[in-house]
Coordinates of C-alpha atoms in Angstrom, one line a residue:
Chain Z
X1 CA -9.4 -18.0 -4.6
X2 CA -9.1 -21.3 -1.8
X3 CA -5.3 -20.9 -1.2
X4 CA -5.5 -16.5 -0.9
X5 CA -8.4 -17.2 1.7
X6 CA -6.1 -20.3 2.8
X7 CA -3.0 -17.7 3.2
X8 CA -4.7 -15.2 5.4
X9 CA -5.9 -18.1 7.7
X10 CA -1.8 -18.3 8.0
X11 CA -1.0 -15.1 9.1
X12 CA -3.6 -14.7 11.4
X13 CA -2.8 -18.0 12.1
X14 CA 0.6 -17.0 12.5
X15 CA -0.3 -13.5 14.2
X16 CA -2.3 -13.9 16.8
X17 CA -0.3 -15.4 19.1
X18 CA 1.7 -13.0 18.3
X19 CA -1.2 -10.0 19.0
X20 CA -1.5 -11.5 22.0
X21 CA 2.4 -12.4 24.1
X22 CA 2.9 -8.6 23.3
X23 CA 1.8 -6.1 25.6
X24 CA -1.4 -4.5 26.2
X25 CA -2.8 -6.9 23.5
X26 CA -6.7 -6.4 23.0
X27 CA -9.3 -8.4 25.1
X28 CA -11.5 -7.0 22.2
X29 CA -11.7 -11.1 19.7
X30 CA -12.4 -8.4 16.9
X31 CA -9.5 -6.2 17.4
X32 CA -7.3 -8.6 18.1
X33 CA -8.5 -11.3 14.8
X34 CA -7.4 -7.2 13.0
X35 CA -4.6 -7.3 15.1
X36 CA -3.2 -10.7 14.0
X37 CA -3.6 -10.4 10.6
X38 CA -1.2 -6.9 11.0
X39 CA 0.9 -8.8 12.4
X40 CA 1.1 -12.6 11.8
X41 CA 0.6 -11.2 7.2
X42 CA 4.1 -8.2 8.5
X43 CA 6.2 -10.8 10.7
X44 CA 5.9 -13.6 7.7
X45 CA 7.1 -10.9 5.3
X46 CA 9.7 -10.4 7.8
X47 CA 10.7 -13.8 8.4
X48 CA 11.1 -13.9 3.8
X49 CA 13.9 -10.8 4.4
X50 CA 15.4 -12.8 7.3
X51 CA 15.9 -15.9 4.8
X52 CA 16.8 -12.9 1.7
X53 CA 19.6 -11.7 3.8
X54 CA 20.7 -14.9 5.0
X55 CA 21.1 -16.3 1.5
X56 CA 18.1 -19.3 2.3
X57 CA 16.0 -20.0 -0.7
X58 CA 12.4 -19.9 0.4
X59 CA 10.0 -22.5 0.4
X60 CA 6.7 -23.4 2.0
X61 CA 8.4 -26.0 4.3
X62 CA 10.8 -23.1 5.2
X63 CA 8.5 -21.1 5.6
X64 CA 6.1 -22.9 8.1
X65 CA 8.5 -24.5 10.1
X66 CA 10.1 -21.2 11.1
X67 CA 6.3 -19.4 12.1
X68 CA 5.8 -22.9 13.5
X69 CA 9.0 -21.9 15.9
X70 CA 8.4 -18.7 16.5
X71 CA 4.7 -18.7 16.7
X72 CA 5.3 -21.6 18.9
X73 CA 7.6 -18.9 21.1
X74 CA 5.0 -16.3 21.6
X75 CA 1.8 -18.8 22.7
X76 CA 4.0 -19.3 25.5
X77 CA 4.8 -16.0 26.1
X78 CA 0.7 -15.6 25.9
X79 CA 0.0 -18.2 28.7
X80 CA 2.5 -16.8 30.8
X81 CA 1.7 -13.3 31.1
X82 CA -2.1 -14.1 30.8
X83 CA -4.4 -13.3 28.1
X84 CA -8.6 -13.6 28.2
X85 CA -10.8 -12.0 25.6
X86 CA -14.0 -10.5 26.7
X87 CA -17.0 -12.3 26.0
X88 CA -18.3 -9.9 22.7
X89 CA -21.7 -8.5 23.5
X90 CA -24.2 -8.1 20.5
X91 CA -25.9 -4.7 20.9
X92 CA -28.4 -3.2 18.5
X93 CA -25.4 -1.6 16.9
X94 CA -24.8 -4.6 14.9
X95 CA -26.8 -4.6 12.3
X96 CA -25.6 -1.4 11.7
X97 CA -22.4 -3.3 11.0
X98 CA -23.8 -5.2 8.7
X99 CA -24.2 -2.9 7.0
X100 CA -20.7 -2.2 6.7
X101 CA -20.1 -5.5 6.0
X102 CA -22.0 -5.5 3.0
X103 CA -20.1 -2.3 1.2
X104 CA -17.0 -4.4 2.5
X105 CA -18.8 -7.4 0.4
X106 CA -19.0 -5.1 -1.9
X107 CA -15.1 -3.9 -1.8
X108 CA -14.4 -8.0 -2.1
X109 CA -16.0 -8.8 -5.7
X110 CA -14.2 -5.1 -7.2
X111 CA -10.3 -5.9 -5.7
X112 CA -10.6 -9.6 -6.9
X113 CA -12.8 -9.3 -10.1
X114 CA -9.9 -9.4 -12.2
X115 CA -5.6 -9.0 -11.7
X116 CA -4.9 -5.3 -10.3
X117 CA -4.8 -2.4 -13.2
X118 CA -3.5 -0.3 -11.5
X119 CA 0.1 0.6 -13.4
X120 CA 1.8 1.1 -10.3
X121 CA 0.7 -2.5 -9.1
X122 CA 2.5 -3.7 -12.6
X123 CA 5.6 -1.6 -12.7
X124 CA 6.8 -1.8 -9.2
X125 CA 4.9 -3.7 -6.5
X126 CA 3.5 -6.8 -8.3
X127 CA 6.8 -7.7 -10.8
X128 CA 8.7 -7.1 -8.0
X129 CA 7.1 -9.6 -6.1
X130 CA 7.0 -12.1 -8.9
X131 CA 10.1 -11.8 -9.5
X132 CA 11.1 -12.4 -6.0
X133 CA 9.3 -15.3 -6.2
X134 CA 10.7 -16.4 -9.1
X135 CA 14.2 -16.5 -8.1
X136 CA 12.9 -17.8 -4.6
X137 CA 14.6 -15.1 -2.9
X138 CA 14.7 -11.1 -2.6
X139 CA 16.2 -10.7 -7.0
X140 CA 19.1 -7.7 -5.7
X141 CA 20.4 -8.0 -9.2
X142 CA 16.4 -7.0 -10.8
X143 CA 16.5 -4.3 -8.0
X144 CA 20.5 -3.0 -8.8
X145 CA 19.7 -2.9 -12.5
X146 CA 20.2 0.3 -14.6
X147 CA 17.0 -1.1 -16.5
X148 CA 14.8 -1.1 -13.2
X149 CA 14.9 2.0 -12.2
X150 CA 11.2 2.9 -12.7
X151 CA 10.5 0.0 -10.6
X152 CA 11.3 1.9 -7.9
X153 CA 13.7 -0.2 -6.2
X154 CA 14.1 1.7 -2.9
X155 CA 10.7 1.8 -2.5
X156 CA 10.1 -0.8 1.1
X157 CA 8.5 -4.6 0.4
X158 CA 6.5 -5.5 2.4
X159 CA 3.7 -5.9 0.3
X160 CA 5.8 -8.4 -2.6
X161 CA 7.4 -10.2 0.3
X162 CA 3.3 -10.6 1.7
X163 CA 2.2 -11.6 -1.6
X164 CA 4.9 -13.7 -2.3
X165 CA 3.5 -15.7 1.3
X166 CA 0.7 -15.7 -0.8
X167 CA 2.6 -17.4 -3.8
X168 CA 4.5 -19.8 -2.2
X169 CA 2.0 -21.1 0.3
X170 CA -0.3 -21.4 -2.8
X171 CA 2.2 -22.7 -4.4
X172 CA 1.5 -20.7 -7.8
X173 CA 1.8 -16.9 -8.3
X174 CA -2.1 -16.4 -7.1
X175 CA -2.6 -13.3 -10.1
X176 CA -6.0 -13.1 -10.0
X177 CA -6.8 -13.6 -6.5
X178 CA -4.0 -10.8 -5.6
X179 CA -7.0 -8.3 -4.0
X180 CA -7.5 -11.0 -1.9
X181 CA -4.2 -9.0 0.3
X182 CA -5.9 -5.3 0.1
X183 CA -8.9 -6.3 1.0
X184 CA -7.5 -8.8 3.9
X185 CA -5.4 -5.9 5.0
X186 CA -8.9 -3.1 5.1
X187 CA -10.7 -5.7 7.2
X188 CA -7.6 -5.8 9.4
X189 CA -7.3 -1.8 9.7
X190 CA -11.2 -1.5 9.9
X191 CA -11.5 -4.0 13.2
X192 CA -9.0 -2.2 14.8
X193 CA -10.5 1.0 13.6
X194 CA -13.6 -0.1 14.9
X195 CA -12.1 -0.9 18.6
X196 CA -10.4 2.5 19.1
X197 CA -13.7 4.2 18.3
X198 CA -15.6 2.2 20.7
X199 CA -13.0 3.6 23.4
X200 CA -14.6 7.4 22.3
X201 CA -18.7 6.5 21.8
X202 CA -21.8 4.9 22.8
X203 CA -21.5 1.2 20.7
X204 CA -24.6 3.0 18.3
X205 CA -21.9 5.3 17.2
X206 CA -19.0 4.0 16.8
X207 CA -20.3 1.1 14.6
X208 CA -22.6 4.3 12.7
X209 CA -19.0 5.9 12.3
X210 CA -17.0 2.7 11.1
X211 CA -19.8 2.1 8.8
X212 CA -19.9 5.7 8.0
X213 CA -15.6 5.9 7.1
X214 CA -15.4 2.3 5.7
X215 CA -14.8 3.7 2.3
X216 CA -12.0 5.9 4.0
X217 CA -9.8 1.9 5.4
X218 CA -10.1 0.6 2.0
X219 CA -7.7 1.5 -0.6
X220 CA -9.3 1.6 -3.7
X221 CA -5.9 1.3 -5.1
X222 CA -5.4 -2.9 -5.4
X223 CA -2.6 -4.3 -5.2
X224 CA -0.9 -1.4 -4.2
X225 CA 0.7 -0.8 -0.8
X226 CA -1.7 1.3 0.3
X227 CA -3.2 -0.8 1.6
X228 CA -1.2 -2.4 4.3
X229 CA 0.1 2.1 4.9
X230 CA -3.1 2.5 6.0
X231 CA -4.1 0.0 7.9
X232 CA -0.4 0.1 9.8
X233 CA -0.5 3.9 9.8
X234 CA -2.9 4.4 11.3
X235 CA -3.0 2.1 14.0
X236 CA 0.1 2.9 14.6
X237 CA -1.2 6.3 15.6
X238 CA -3.8 5.0 17.3
X239 CA -2.1 3.1 19.2
X240 CA 0.6 5.6 19.9
X241 CA -2.4 7.9 21.7
X242 CA -3.3 6.0 23.5
X243 CA 0.0 5.1 25.0
X244 CA 1.0 8.6 25.4
X245 CA -3.3 9.1 27.0
X246 CA -2.6 6.1 29.7
X247 CA 1.1 6.3 29.8
X248 CA 1.0 3.2 28.2
X249 CA 4.4 1.8 27.5
X250 CA 2.8 -1.2 26.3
X251 CA 0.5 0.9 23.7
X252 CA 3.7 2.3 22.5
X253 CA 5.5 -0.5 21.9
X254 CA 2.8 -1.9 20.0
X255 CA 2.2 1.7 17.6
X256 CA 5.9 1.9 17.2
X257 CA 5.8 -2.2 15.6
X258 CA 3.1 -0.6 13.5
X259 CA 4.6 2.2 12.7
X260 CA 7.6 0.1 11.7
X261 CA 5.7 -2.4 9.6
X262 CA 4.4 0.8 7.8
X263 CA 7.9 2.2 7.0
X264 CA 8.7 -1.0 5.8
X265 CA 5.4 -0.9 3.3
X266 CA 6.3 2.5 1.6
X267 CA 8.4 5.5 1.8
X268 CA 5.5 8.0 3.6
X269 CA 5.5 5.5 6.7
X270 CA 9.5 6.2 7.2
X271 CA 8.3 10.0 7.6
X272 CA 4.9 8.4 9.6
X273 CA 7.1 8.2 11.9
X274 CA 9.2 10.9 11.7
X275 CA 6.0 13.1 12.1
X276 CA 5.2 11.1 15.3
X277 CA 7.7 11.7 16.9
X278 CA 7.9 15.9 16.3
X279 CA 4.4 15.6 17.4
X280 CA 5.5 13.9 20.2
X281 CA 7.6 16.7 21.0
X282 CA 4.8 19.1 20.3
X283 CA 2.4 17.5 22.6
X284 CA 5.3 17.3 25.5
X285 CA 6.0 13.9 25.1
X286 CA 10.0 14.6 23.8
X287 CA 10.9 11.6 26.8
X288 CA 9.1 9.2 25.5
X289 CA 10.5 9.4 21.2
X290 CA 13.1 6.8 22.3
X291 CA 10.5 4.0 23.6
X292 CA 9.7 4.1 19.0
X293 CA 12.6 2.2 18.5
X294 CA 10.9 -0.7 17.5
X295 CA 10.2 0.7 14.6
X296 CA 14.3 0.5 13.5
X297 CA 14.4 -3.1 15.2
X298 CA 11.8 -3.9 12.6
X299 CA 12.2 -1.5 9.3
X300 CA 16.2 -1.0 10.0
X301 CA 17.1 -4.0 8.7
X302 CA 16.1 -3.5 5.2
X303 CA 16.9 0.5 5.1
X304 CA 20.5 -0.9 5.7
X305 CA 20.1 -3.4 2.9
X306 CA 19.0 -1.2 0.6
X307 CA 21.5 1.0 1.8
X308 CA 24.2 -1.4 1.4
X309 CA 23.4 -2.4 -2.6
X310 CA 23.2 1.3 -3.3
X311 CA 19.3 1.8 -4.2
X312 CA 18.6 5.1 -5.2
X313 CA 15.8 7.0 -4.6
X314 CA 14.0 9.2 -7.2
X315 CA 13.3 12.3 -5.4
X316 CA 17.1 12.3 -4.4
X317 CA 18.5 12.4 -7.7
X318 CA 21.2 15.2 -8.3
X319 CA 20.6 18.7 -7.7
X320 CA 18.3 18.6 -5.4
X321 CA 19.1 21.5 -3.5
X322 CA 19.1 23.6 -6.6
X323 CA 15.3 22.1 -7.1
X324 CA 14.3 22.8 -3.8
X325 CA 15.8 26.8 -4.3
X326 CA 13.8 26.7 -7.3
X327 CA 10.5 25.6 -6.4
X328 CA 10.4 27.4 -3.1
X329 CA 11.8 30.7 -4.8
X330 CA 8.8 30.2 -7.3
X331 CA 6.3 28.0 -5.8
X332 CA 3.3 29.3 -7.7
X333 CA 3.0 25.7 -9.8
X334 CA 3.2 23.8 -6.6
X335 CA 0.4 25.2 -5.9
X336 CA -1.5 26.2 -8.6
X337 CA -1.2 21.7 -9.2
X338 CA -1.4 21.1 -5.2
X339 CA -5.3 23.1 -5.7
X340 CA -6.1 21.2 -8.9
X341 CA -5.9 18.8 -7.4
X342 CA -8.9 17.2 -5.5
X343 CA -7.8 15.2 -2.3
X344 CA -11.2 12.8 -1.8
X345 CA -14.3 14.7 -2.2
X346 CA -14.8 18.5 -0.5
X347 CA -17.8 17.2 1.9
X348 CA -15.6 14.8 3.6
X349 CA -13.1 17.9 4.5
X350 CA -15.9 20.2 5.1
X351 CA -17.6 17.8 7.6
X352 CA -13.7 17.1 9.5
X353 CA -13.1 21.3 9.3
X354 CA -16.4 22.0 10.5
X355 CA -16.0 18.9 13.5
X356 CA -12.5 20.3 14.6
X357 CA -14.0 23.6 15.3
X358 CA -16.6 22.7 17.3
X359 CA -14.4 20.6 19.2
X360 CA -11.5 23.2 18.8
X361 CA -11.3 22.5 23.3
X362 CA -11.2 18.7 23.1
X363 CA -9.3 19.3 20.1
X364 CA -6.0 21.1 22.4
X365 CA -5.2 17.7 24.0
X366 CA -5.1 16.2 21.1
X367 CA -1.7 17.5 19.7
X368 CA -0.2 14.6 19.5
X369 CA -2.3 13.6 16.2
X370 CA -3.3 16.5 15.4
X371 CA 0.8 17.9 15.0
X372 CA 1.2 14.5 13.2
X373 CA -1.2 14.5 10.8
X374 CA -0.4 17.8 9.5
X375 CA 4.0 16.9 9.9
X376 CA 2.9 14.5 7.4
X377 CA 0.4 16.7 5.5
X378 CA 4.2 18.7 5.1
X379 CA 6.2 15.5 4.7
X380 CA 3.9 15.1 1.4
X381 CA 4.3 18.8 0.1
X382 CA 7.7 18.2 0.4
X383 CA 8.4 15.4 -1.5
X384 CA 6.7 17.6 -4.5
X385 CA 9.4 20.3 -3.5
X386 CA 11.9 18.3 -4.6
X387 CA 10.7 15.8 -6.8
X388 CA 12.4 15.8 -10.1
X389 CA 9.4 15.3 -12.0
X390 CA 7.6 17.2 -13.7
X391 CA 5.5 19.0 -10.3
X392 CA 2.4 18.9 -11.7
X393 CA 2.5 15.3 -13.3
X394 CA 3.9 14.2 -10.1
X395 CA 0.9 15.8 -8.2
X396 CA -1.8 15.0 -10.1
X397 CA -0.6 11.1 -10.6
X398 CA 0.2 10.4 -6.9
X399 CA -1.4 13.8 -4.4
X400 CA -5.0 12.1 -3.6
X401 CA -3.5 8.8 -3.4
X402 CA -1.0 9.4 -0.5
X403 CA -3.4 12.0 0.9
X404 CA -5.7 9.1 1.8
X405 CA -3.0 7.4 3.9
X406 CA -4.5 9.7 6.4
X407 CA -8.1 10.5 6.0
X408 CA -9.1 7.8 8.9
X409 CA -7.3 9.4 11.4
X410 CA -8.2 12.7 10.4
X411 CA -12.4 11.3 11.1
X412 CA -10.9 9.8 13.8
X413 CA -9.7 13.4 14.8
X414 CA -13.3 14.4 14.2
X415 CA -15.0 12.3 15.6
X416 CA -13.5 12.8 19.0
X417 CA -14.1 16.2 18.5
X418 CA -17.6 15.8 18.2
X419 CA -17.7 12.9 20.7
X420 CA -19.5 14.5 24.0
X421 CA -21.8 16.4 21.0
X422 CA -23.1 13.2 19.6
X423 CA -22.6 10.0 21.6
X424 CA -24.6 10.5 24.8
X425 CA -23.6 7.2 26.2
X426 CA -20.4 8.4 27.7
X427 CA -20.8 7.0 31.2
X428 CA -20.5 3.7 29.4
X429 CA -16.7 4.6 27.9
X430 CA -14.8 3.4 30.6
X431 CA -16.2 0.1 30.8
X432 CA -15.2 -0.4 27.1
X433 CA -11.6 0.4 28.1
X434 CA -11.2 -2.9 26.5
X435 CA -7.5 -3.3 25.1
X436 CA -5.9 -2.2 28.8
Chain O
X1 CA -25.6 23.4 23.1
X2 CA -28.4 22.6 20.7
X3 CA -26.8 24.3 18.0
X4 CA -23.3 22.6 18.8
X5 CA -25.4 19.2 19.1
X6 CA -27.3 19.9 15.0
X7 CA -23.3 21.4 13.9
X8 CA -21.5 18.3 14.7
X9 CA -24.8 15.8 13.6
X10 CA -24.0 18.3 10.4
X11 CA -20.8 18.2 10.5
X12 CA -20.5 13.7 10.9
X13 CA -22.8 13.8 8.0
X14 CA -20.5 16.0 5.9
X15 CA -18.2 12.7 6.5
X16 CA -19.9 10.3 6.0
X17 CA -21.5 11.4 2.6
X18 CA -17.5 12.9 1.5
X19 CA -16.2 9.6 2.4
X20 CA -19.0 7.7 1.3
X21 CA -18.6 5.3 -2.4
X22 CA -21.5 3.9 -4.2
X23 CA -19.4 2.3 -6.0
X24 CA -19.3 -0.5 -3.3
X25 CA -22.5 -0.9 -4.0
X26 CA -22.8 -0.8 -7.4
X27 CA -20.0 -3.7 -6.9
X28 CA -23.3 -6.0 -6.5
X29 CA -24.8 -5.6 -9.9
X30 CA -21.5 -5.6 -12.3
X31 CA -21.5 -8.7 -14.2
X32 CA -18.5 -10.7 -13.6
X33 CA -17.0 -11.5 -16.8
X34 CA -17.4 -8.4 -19.1
X35 CA -16.3 -6.4 -16.6
X36 CA -13.2 -9.5 -16.1
X37 CA -12.3 -9.4 -19.5
X38 CA -12.1 -5.4 -19.3
X39 CA -10.3 -4.8 -15.9
X40 CA -7.9 -8.0 -17.6
X41 CA -7.4 -5.8 -20.9
X42 CA -7.4 -2.2 -18.6
X43 CA -3.4 -1.5 -18.0
X44 CA -2.5 -2.0 -21.6
X45 CA -5.6 -1.2 -24.1
X46 CA -3.1 2.1 -25.6
X47 CA -1.7 -1.2 -28.0
X48 CA -4.2 -3.5 -28.7
X49 CA -2.8 -6.6 -29.4
X50 CA 0.2 -6.1 -26.1
X51 CA -1.1 -8.0 -24.0
X52 CA -1.3 -11.4 -25.9
X53 CA 1.7 -11.1 -27.9
X54 CA 3.9 -11.0 -25.0
X55 CA 1.8 -13.8 -22.9
X56 CA 2.0 -16.2 -26.3
X57 CA 6.3 -15.3 -25.8
X58 CA 6.5 -16.1 -22.9
X59 CA 6.1 -19.8 -23.3
X60 CA 8.4 -20.0 -26.6
X61 CA 11.6 -18.8 -25.0
X62 CA 13.5 -19.5 -22.5
X63 CA 13.5 -18.8 -19.3
X64 CA 15.9 -16.1 -18.5
X65 CA 15.9 -15.7 -22.1
X66 CA 17.7 -11.6 -22.8
X67 CA 14.5 -10.2 -25.1
X68 CA 14.4 -6.2 -26.8
X69 CA 11.3 -5.2 -27.5
X70 CA 10.8 -3.4 -30.2
X71 CA 7.9 -0.8 -30.4
X72 CA 6.8 1.4 -33.3
X73 CA 7.4 4.8 -30.5
X74 CA 10.6 6.2 -30.5
X75 CA 10.3 8.2 -28.1
X76 CA 10.2 7.5 -23.9
X77 CA 7.3 9.1 -22.8
X78 CA 5.6 9.2 -25.9
X79 CA 4.6 5.2 -26.3
X80 CA 7.9 3.3 -25.8
X81 CA 7.9 3.1 -22.6
X82 CA 4.5 2.2 -22.3
X83 CA 5.4 -1.2 -23.9
X84 CA 8.6 -0.8 -22.0
X85 CA 7.4 -1.5 -18.5
X86 CA 3.9 -3.3 -19.1
X87 CA 6.0 -5.9 -20.8
X88 CA 8.7 -6.3 -18.1
X89 CA 5.5 -7.6 -15.8
X90 CA 4.0 -9.6 -18.8
X91 CA 7.8 -11.5 -19.6
X92 CA 8.2 -12.0 -16.1
X93 CA 10.5 -14.6 -16.3
X94 CA 12.9 -12.9 -18.9
X95 CA 14.8 -10.4 -19.3
X96 CA 13.9 -7.6 -21.3
X97 CA 15.8 -5.2 -22.8
X98 CA 15.1 -1.6 -24.1
X99 CA 15.6 -0.6 -27.4
X100 CA 16.4 3.4 -26.4
X101 CA 18.3 4.9 -23.7
X102 CA 16.9 5.0 -20.5
X103 CA 14.4 8.2 -20.4
X104 CA 16.4 9.4 -23.5
X105 CA 14.6 9.9 -27.1
X106 CA 17.3 7.7 -29.0
X107 CA 17.9 4.4 -29.9
X108 CA 21.0 2.5 -28.0
X109 CA 22.3 0.5 -30.7
X110 CA 24.4 -1.3 -28.8
X111 CA 21.9 -3.2 -26.7
X112 CA 20.9 -4.8 -29.8
X113 CA 24.3 -6.7 -29.3
X114 CA 23.1 -7.9 -25.3
X115 CA 19.4 -9.5 -27.2
X116 CA 19.2 -13.2 -27.5
X117 CA 15.7 -12.5 -28.6
X118 CA 14.0 -9.1 -30.0
X119 CA 10.1 -9.9 -30.0
X120 CA 8.4 -6.9 -32.6
X121 CA 5.0 -4.6 -31.9
X122 CA 3.7 -5.5 -35.2
X123 CA 6.0 -5.1 -37.4
X124 CA 9.1 -4.0 -37.5
X125 CA 12.4 -4.1 -39.9
X126 CA 14.2 -7.5 -39.7
X127 CA 17.0 -7.0 -37.0
X128 CA 20.3 -8.2 -38.4
X129 CA 21.7 -11.1 -37.0
X130 CA 18.4 -12.6 -36.3
X131 CA 16.2 -14.9 -37.4
X132 CA 11.8 -14.7 -37.4
X133 CA 11.4 -17.5 -34.7
X134 CA 7.4 -16.7 -34.8
X135 CA 4.9 -14.6 -35.6
X136 CA 1.1 -13.3 -35.0
X137 CA -0.1 -10.6 -36.0
X138 CA 0.0 -9.0 -33.5
X139 CA 4.2 -9.3 -33.4
X140 CA 7.0 -10.7 -34.2
X141 CA 9.6 -12.9 -32.5
X142 CA 13.5 -12.9 -33.4
X143 CA 16.0 -15.5 -32.2
X144 CA 19.8 -14.7 -32.5
X145 CA 20.9 -15.8 -35.6
X146 CA 24.6 -17.9 -36.2

């Protein structure tokens, strides 16, 4: 366990100067910690990827050396840019945060009780990470083998690489403690989410909403890439919303980096970038779409290598067009499957719907986030239109899991809708815009 | 306005209750040791002893060995793929070869020629050209003979 916690600490140390050296750095310490983990773990995964692409075998020493150089540059940039945190102000609302911490503790206990049990960990995320760890690099031969198609060789590899960071630094495969990664991504996402809530709500309500939405940001699927996708995707969307509302290129750049890491985590992250671009266009901000270019810098190298090694996605297996025509001409099986599989608790969606109806005028100003979430939902459904698998099986297997990726953002949108009604301290919102 | 505020509070409560997971509170009450044993076996529960067999076979074969996995199920979806994909994780230092054609219910006889070792879950007919290297109550390990 100590090795896994030290690996998380290493991600934080590497990520902190990255978080402060980028434009629009958060001044709230809690947000900075969250972003430090997100950027640090992502950067370390990227470093391992770069070593492999260059044909250099991984070692802990090499990783430490490379990150020391990158960290040094980031610290110099931070000093040059000038960054100072705001002093944390403790309020009675922090008592609610203590309750949130209790829930997180319970999640952490569950996540680290045993090695992950999910079959997708065993045949996809964990298997790839172990193969790479043994090969001390990305095992392209393994990915190209016809025997390994069910491991979804086309899936982005950020998470296996983060597992390998833990293995390299700890000197052994961290089997039982692999769940620490899910916990760390959950905490990181929750800290940043909490910071964004604070910009919209009073201290009491931002703490209360953080407590209520805690389970949405902590994926119950331990060892799967849902955890990083939830964190990167949610943070990316909220930064983009912030950037568009304040016309800040700095926020948009940060958002694009997070969306890039989301795409480096799972294929849904790729469609999330497309959905965000559509959201920007519908919100009348199409001139800013090109500013998402950092996403391409983050995920582009993986896409290039995937294409070079001809790693095919199963959704696009032969006869795609025939399947689309067939499913759309007879949509009943697909619709039946979608209706039959509940996504989370019905009460949650009733609450979100009611909140959006109550705050429909306020939501009119949130076209970007609303449209992005709707378009991404449609991308999810389209995957079932093209799937070569049995529709009912595929929907049952994944619909709830992937749709949960959007639940924190939906909850955030709902809270914005009702913010003026529940949070009477709207006047202090401006003073808490500490990410500027 | 007051009605709207009540509705807003109600919607927040619905979101909170809908999102809440009592499981994360109950997690504090778990008896760790039996729960850990349960979770560790959970992914392999449909093939009792399979996990033990594979973890015992791993150290008995050289790294990179090509091992064919024999299971008493010759239908891909009804049993074989369940063990095959799990064996890949448990025998991660080796190259695991399927007995069946991928995604088909047909034995591929040429696969045996690719293998240096054969691991049989429970019992299997002696693979031609292989000699028994080790056995346990969960299965047998066969090595290619001269």
